[in-house]
Tab-separated table of C-alpha atoms in Angstrom:
chain	number	residue	atom	x	y	z
A	16	ALA	CA	-1.237	-22.138	103.365
A	17	GLN	CA	-4.213	-21.324	101.198
A	18	SER	CA	-4.758	-22.741	97.734
A	19	VAL	CA	-7.423	-23.456	95.156
A	20	THR	CA	-7.771	-26.389	92.793
A	21	GLN	CA	-9.867	-26.163	89.678
A	22	LEU	CA	-10.853	-29.692	88.881
A	23	ASP	CA	-11.302	-29.292	85.129
A	24	SER	CA	-8.880	-27.568	82.772
A	25	HIS	CA	-11.420	-27.612	79.916
A	26	VAL	CA	-15.227	-27.747	79.911
A	27	SER	CA	-17.309	-27.892	76.747
A	28	VAL	CA	-21.074	-27.334	76.686
A	29	SER	CA	-23.754	-26.646	74.130
A	30	GLU	CA	-25.478	-23.287	74.048
A	31	GLY	CA	-28.536	-23.318	76.297
A	32	THR	CA	-27.301	-26.140	78.546
A	33	PRO	CA	-26.127	-25.757	82.154
A	34	VAL	CA	-22.585	-24.834	83.084
A	35	LEU	CA	-20.682	-26.290	86.055
A	36	LEU	CA	-17.102	-25.249	86.794
A	37	ARG	CA	-15.646	-26.960	89.835
A	38	CYS	CA	-13.341	-25.496	92.463
A	39	ASN	CA	-12.011	-26.816	95.746
A	40	TYR	CA	-10.146	-24.645	98.201
A	41	SER	CA	-7.797	-25.125	101.092
A	42	SER	CA	-7.740	-22.573	103.885
A	43	SER	CA	-6.765	-22.515	107.520
A	44	TYR	CA	-9.538	-20.065	108.330
A	45	SER	CA	-12.758	-18.745	106.854
A	46	PRO	CA	-11.777	-17.711	103.352
A	47	SER	CA	-12.880	-15.059	100.929
A	48	LEU	CA	-13.489	-16.693	97.564
A	49	PHE	CA	-13.980	-15.261	94.109
A	50	TRP	CA	-14.625	-16.239	90.543
A	51	TYR	CA	-13.044	-14.171	87.787
A	52	VAL	CA	-13.507	-14.424	84.027
A	53	GLN	CA	-10.924	-13.579	81.395
A	54	HIS	CA	-11.892	-13.133	77.779
A	55	PRO	CA	-9.134	-13.299	75.136
A	56	ASN	CA	-6.826	-10.287	75.264
A	57	LYS	CA	-8.850	-8.776	78.073
A	58	GLY	CA	-8.233	-8.202	81.761
A	59	LEU	CA	-9.851	-10.099	84.591
A	60	GLN	CA	-13.472	-9.351	85.423
A	61	LEU	CA	-15.024	-10.215	88.777
A	62	LEU	CA	-18.042	-12.510	88.421
A	63	LEU	CA	-18.879	-12.915	92.101
A	64	LYS	CA	-17.407	-13.085	95.582
A	65	TYR	CA	-18.061	-14.880	98.836
A	66	THR	CA	-17.113	-13.110	102.066
A	67	SER	CA	-18.831	-15.153	104.809
A	68	ALA	CA	-22.351	-13.848	104.242
A	69	ALA	CA	-24.895	-15.963	102.322
A	70	THR	CA	-23.475	-19.257	101.118
A	71	LEU	CA	-25.235	-18.963	97.757
A	72	VAL	CA	-23.689	-16.058	95.912
A	73	LYS	CA	-25.225	-14.513	92.816
A	74	GLY	CA	-22.993	-12.784	90.336
A	75	ILE	CA	-23.157	-11.062	87.017
A	76	ASN	CA	-24.419	-12.532	83.742
A	77	GLY	CA	-26.538	-15.186	85.483
A	78	PHE	CA	-23.665	-16.952	87.234
A	79	GLU	CA	-23.853	-18.122	90.818
A	80	ALA	CA	-21.697	-20.131	93.196
A	81	GLU	CA	-22.340	-22.033	96.398
A	82	PHE	CA	-19.891	-22.084	99.284
A	83	LYS	CA	-19.866	-25.532	100.936
A	84	LYS	CA	-17.580	-25.580	103.936
A	85	SER	CA	-18.031	-29.308	104.590
A	86	GLU	CA	-16.847	-30.086	101.065
A	87	THR	CA	-14.369	-27.157	100.826
A	88	SER	CA	-15.927	-26.367	97.469
A	89	PHE	CA	-17.019	-23.239	95.637
A	90	HIS	CA	-18.425	-24.428	92.322
A	91	LEU	CA	-19.612	-21.963	89.679
A	92	THR	CA	-22.877	-22.616	87.842
A	93	LYS	CA	-25.115	-21.062	85.237
A	94	PRO	CA	-28.465	-22.507	84.165
A	95	SER	CA	-28.097	-21.807	80.464
A	96	ALA	CA	-24.851	-21.176	78.593
A	97	HIS	CA	-24.524	-18.424	76.034
A	98	MET	CA	-21.952	-18.206	73.285
A	99	SER	CA	-20.527	-15.096	74.923
A	100	ASP	CA	-19.671	-17.149	78.052
A	101	ALA	CA	-16.769	-18.799	76.239
A	102	ALA	CA	-13.697	-17.670	78.176
A	103	GLU	CA	-11.179	-18.653	80.858
A	104	TYR	CA	-12.537	-18.826	84.395
A	105	PHE	CA	-10.448	-18.563	87.547
A	106	CYS	CA	-11.343	-19.559	91.070
A	107	VAL	CA	-9.504	-17.355	93.551
A	108	VAL	CA	-8.946	-17.283	97.308
A	109	SER	CA	-7.874	-14.214	99.229
A	110	SER	CA	-4.947	-14.805	101.527
A	111	GLY	CA	-3.645	-12.990	104.533
A	112	GLY	CA	-4.174	-9.574	106.022
A	113	TYR	CA	-3.356	-7.749	102.824
A	114	ASN	CA	-5.706	-9.857	100.737
A	115	LYS	CA	-3.196	-11.293	98.307
A	116	LEU	CA	-5.130	-13.208	95.641
A	117	ILE	CA	-4.229	-16.834	94.955
A	118	PHE	CA	-5.508	-18.070	91.611
A	119	GLY	CA	-6.359	-21.527	90.424
A	120	ALA	CA	-4.938	-22.768	87.146
A	121	GLY	CA	-8.108	-21.845	85.292
A	122	THR	CA	-10.874	-23.620	83.404
A	123	ARG	CA	-11.402	-22.900	79.739
A	124	LEU	CA	-15.097	-22.945	78.900
A	125	ALA	CA	-16.075	-23.634	75.308
A	126	VAL	CA	-19.694	-23.109	74.211
A	127	HIS	CA	-20.873	-24.798	71.030
A	128	PRO	CA	-23.923	-23.860	68.953
B	334	ASP	CA	-14.647	6.623	85.103
B	335	ALA	CA	-11.298	5.241	84.024
B	336	GLY	CA	-10.437	1.836	85.333
B	337	VAL	CA	-6.905	0.519	85.656
B	338	THR	CA	-4.652	1.593	82.809
B	339	GLN	CA	-1.503	-0.306	81.887
B	340	SER	CA	1.178	0.612	79.401
B	341	PRO	CA	2.474	-0.508	77.049
B	342	THR	CA	0.025	-3.176	75.886
B	343	HIS	CA	2.693	-5.215	74.138
B	344	LEU	CA	6.466	-5.292	74.434
B	345	ILE	CA	9.263	-7.333	72.906
B	346	LYS	CA	12.640	-7.422	74.659
B	347	THR	CA	15.882	-9.297	74.238
B	348	ARG	CA	17.200	-11.660	76.868
B	349	GLY	CA	19.375	-9.792	79.375
B	350	GLN	CA	17.658	-6.442	78.869
B	351	GLN	CA	15.660	-4.512	81.420
B	352	VAL	CA	11.990	-3.530	81.162
B	353	THR	CA	9.629	-1.136	82.931
B	354	LEU	CA	5.872	-1.600	82.944
B	355	ARG	CA	3.462	1.068	84.134
B	356	CYS	CA	0.106	1.075	85.868
B	357	SER	CA	-2.359	3.830	86.711
B	358	PRO	CA	-4.876	2.700	89.315
B	359	LYS	CA	-8.595	3.236	89.284
B	360	SER	CA	-9.657	6.592	90.701
B	361	GLY	CA	-9.916	6.407	94.487
B	362	HIS	CA	-7.727	3.321	94.813
B	363	ASP	CA	-4.512	3.555	96.826
B	364	THR	CA	-3.083	0.027	96.609
B	365	VAL	CA	-1.482	-1.564	93.573
B	366	SER	CA	-0.665	-5.243	93.120
B	367	TRP	CA	1.211	-6.891	90.267
B	368	TYR	CA	0.638	-10.377	88.896
B	369	GLN	CA	2.441	-12.482	86.314
B	370	GLN	CA	0.356	-14.762	84.114
B	371	ALA	CA	2.363	-17.237	82.075
B	372	LEU	CA	0.691	-18.805	79.071
B	373	GLY	CA	-1.941	-21.338	80.100
B	374	GLN	CA	-1.599	-20.606	83.816
B	375	GLY	CA	-3.351	-18.585	86.464
B	376	PRO	CA	-1.882	-15.257	87.574
B	377	GLN	CA	0.854	-15.396	90.215
B	378	PHE	CA	1.261	-12.652	92.809
B	379	ILE	CA	4.482	-10.643	92.434
B	380	PHE	CA	4.115	-7.854	95.015
B	381	GLN	CA	1.826	-5.217	96.429
B	382	TYR	CA	2.463	-1.508	97.011
B	383	TYR	CA	0.756	0.746	99.504
B	384	GLU	CA	1.833	4.221	100.638
B	385	GLU	CA	4.825	3.983	98.305
B	386	GLU	CA	6.178	0.926	100.122
B	387	GLU	CA	6.311	-2.725	99.127
B	388	ARG	CA	3.902	-4.264	101.599
B	389	GLN	CA	3.892	-7.886	100.521
B	390	ARG	CA	5.903	-9.967	98.086
B	391	GLY	CA	5.366	-13.269	96.347
B	392	ASN	CA	7.944	-15.853	95.406
B	393	PHE	CA	9.778	-13.851	92.754
B	394	PRO	CA	13.512	-13.090	92.558
B	395	ASP	CA	15.028	-9.700	93.285
B	396	ARG	CA	15.232	-9.070	89.537
B	397	PHE	CA	11.616	-8.023	89.943
B	398	SER	CA	11.267	-4.668	91.635
B	399	GLY	CA	8.676	-1.968	91.783
B	400	HIS	CA	7.786	1.502	92.777
B	401	GLN	CA	4.700	3.436	93.747
B	402	PHE	CA	4.447	7.171	93.251
B	403	PRO	CA	2.598	9.750	95.377
B	404	ASN	CA	-0.302	9.719	92.891
B	405	TYR	CA	-0.608	5.928	93.530
B	406	SER	CA	0.571	4.937	90.067
B	407	SER	CA	3.126	2.165	89.958
B	408	GLU	CA	5.942	0.672	87.941
B	409	LEU	CA	7.175	-2.870	87.662
B	410	ASN	CA	10.826	-3.297	86.701
B	411	VAL	CA	12.424	-6.520	85.605
B	412	ASN	CA	16.206	-6.734	85.179
B	413	ALA	CA	18.301	-9.287	83.306
B	414	LEU	CA	15.320	-10.644	81.418
B	415	LEU	CA	15.039	-14.377	80.902
B	416	LEU	CA	13.026	-16.212	78.285
B	417	GLY	CA	10.852	-17.481	81.131
B	418	ASP	CA	9.798	-13.930	81.979
B	419	SER	CA	7.615	-13.916	78.880
B	420	ALA	CA	4.092	-13.510	80.217
B	421	LEU	CA	1.091	-11.259	80.619
B	422	TYR	CA	1.712	-8.845	83.485
B	423	LEU	CA	-1.433	-7.694	85.229
B	424	CYS	CA	-1.870	-4.743	87.521
B	425	ALA	CA	-4.705	-4.643	90.037
B	426	SER	CA	-5.717	-1.674	92.145
B	427	SER	CA	-7.817	-1.652	95.282
B	428	ARG	CA	-8.850	0.361	98.301
B	429	SER	CA	-9.350	-1.726	101.450
B	430	TYR	CA	-11.153	-4.438	99.473
B	431	GLY	CA	-12.217	-5.264	95.948
B	432	TYR	CA	-9.721	-5.450	93.121
B	433	THR	CA	-9.955	-3.931	89.663
B	434	PHE	CA	-7.629	-5.414	87.062
B	435	GLY	CA	-6.103	-3.782	84.042
B	436	SER	CA	-5.919	-5.482	80.662
B	437	GLY	CA	-2.246	-6.246	81.128
B	438	THR	CA	1.063	-5.867	79.328
B	439	ARG	CA	2.109	-8.756	77.121
B	440	LEU	CA	5.904	-9.122	77.460
B	441	THR	CA	7.776	-11.331	75.031
B	442	VAL	CA	11.454	-12.035	75.676
B	443	VAL	CA	13.414	-13.289	72.661
């Protein structure tokens, strides 16, 4: 069975400092992995996706993630946090032939001035 | 270009009642999936519809049912509502790959 574990439920950073949101996955075969962001009272927006091409994936708004098979990790990073990055972030794995999405529990990112 | 549209945005129901939520997929998308997001949790897969048939189902009871229409729009029905059904219900549409999510319907059961 496939699953994802987000290692931090809350992360707090200062504006302008780096962001690291950690995610480990479990998969019996080469997975497709995603990061989604959810702002309050908004739907889910795709930040980036990994589908077995380059292991370093660049997404929108300056975010990127690195797929590390040996560590079964897919951590999300951003060099410099902005106030508008404050939101809930979900690490997601795609499961099965019909690409059902399995979400992690989420990491709430707070950005302080 | 309209994305995924869900209606209503908010809904309050009494325990034991039935509810219907609606979803219009993004133009060009033929597959609709429904997710339940309880407060403070990640979304959980309910089921997926393709060609008007339920193609895949998550671990939800039969009280949860759905339908897809010829124009690809979809409904989610929940019978005999429980307090625990209170959640944000998200619809996602896709075509072969790549999901687009709607903003969701916030259901409160009292």
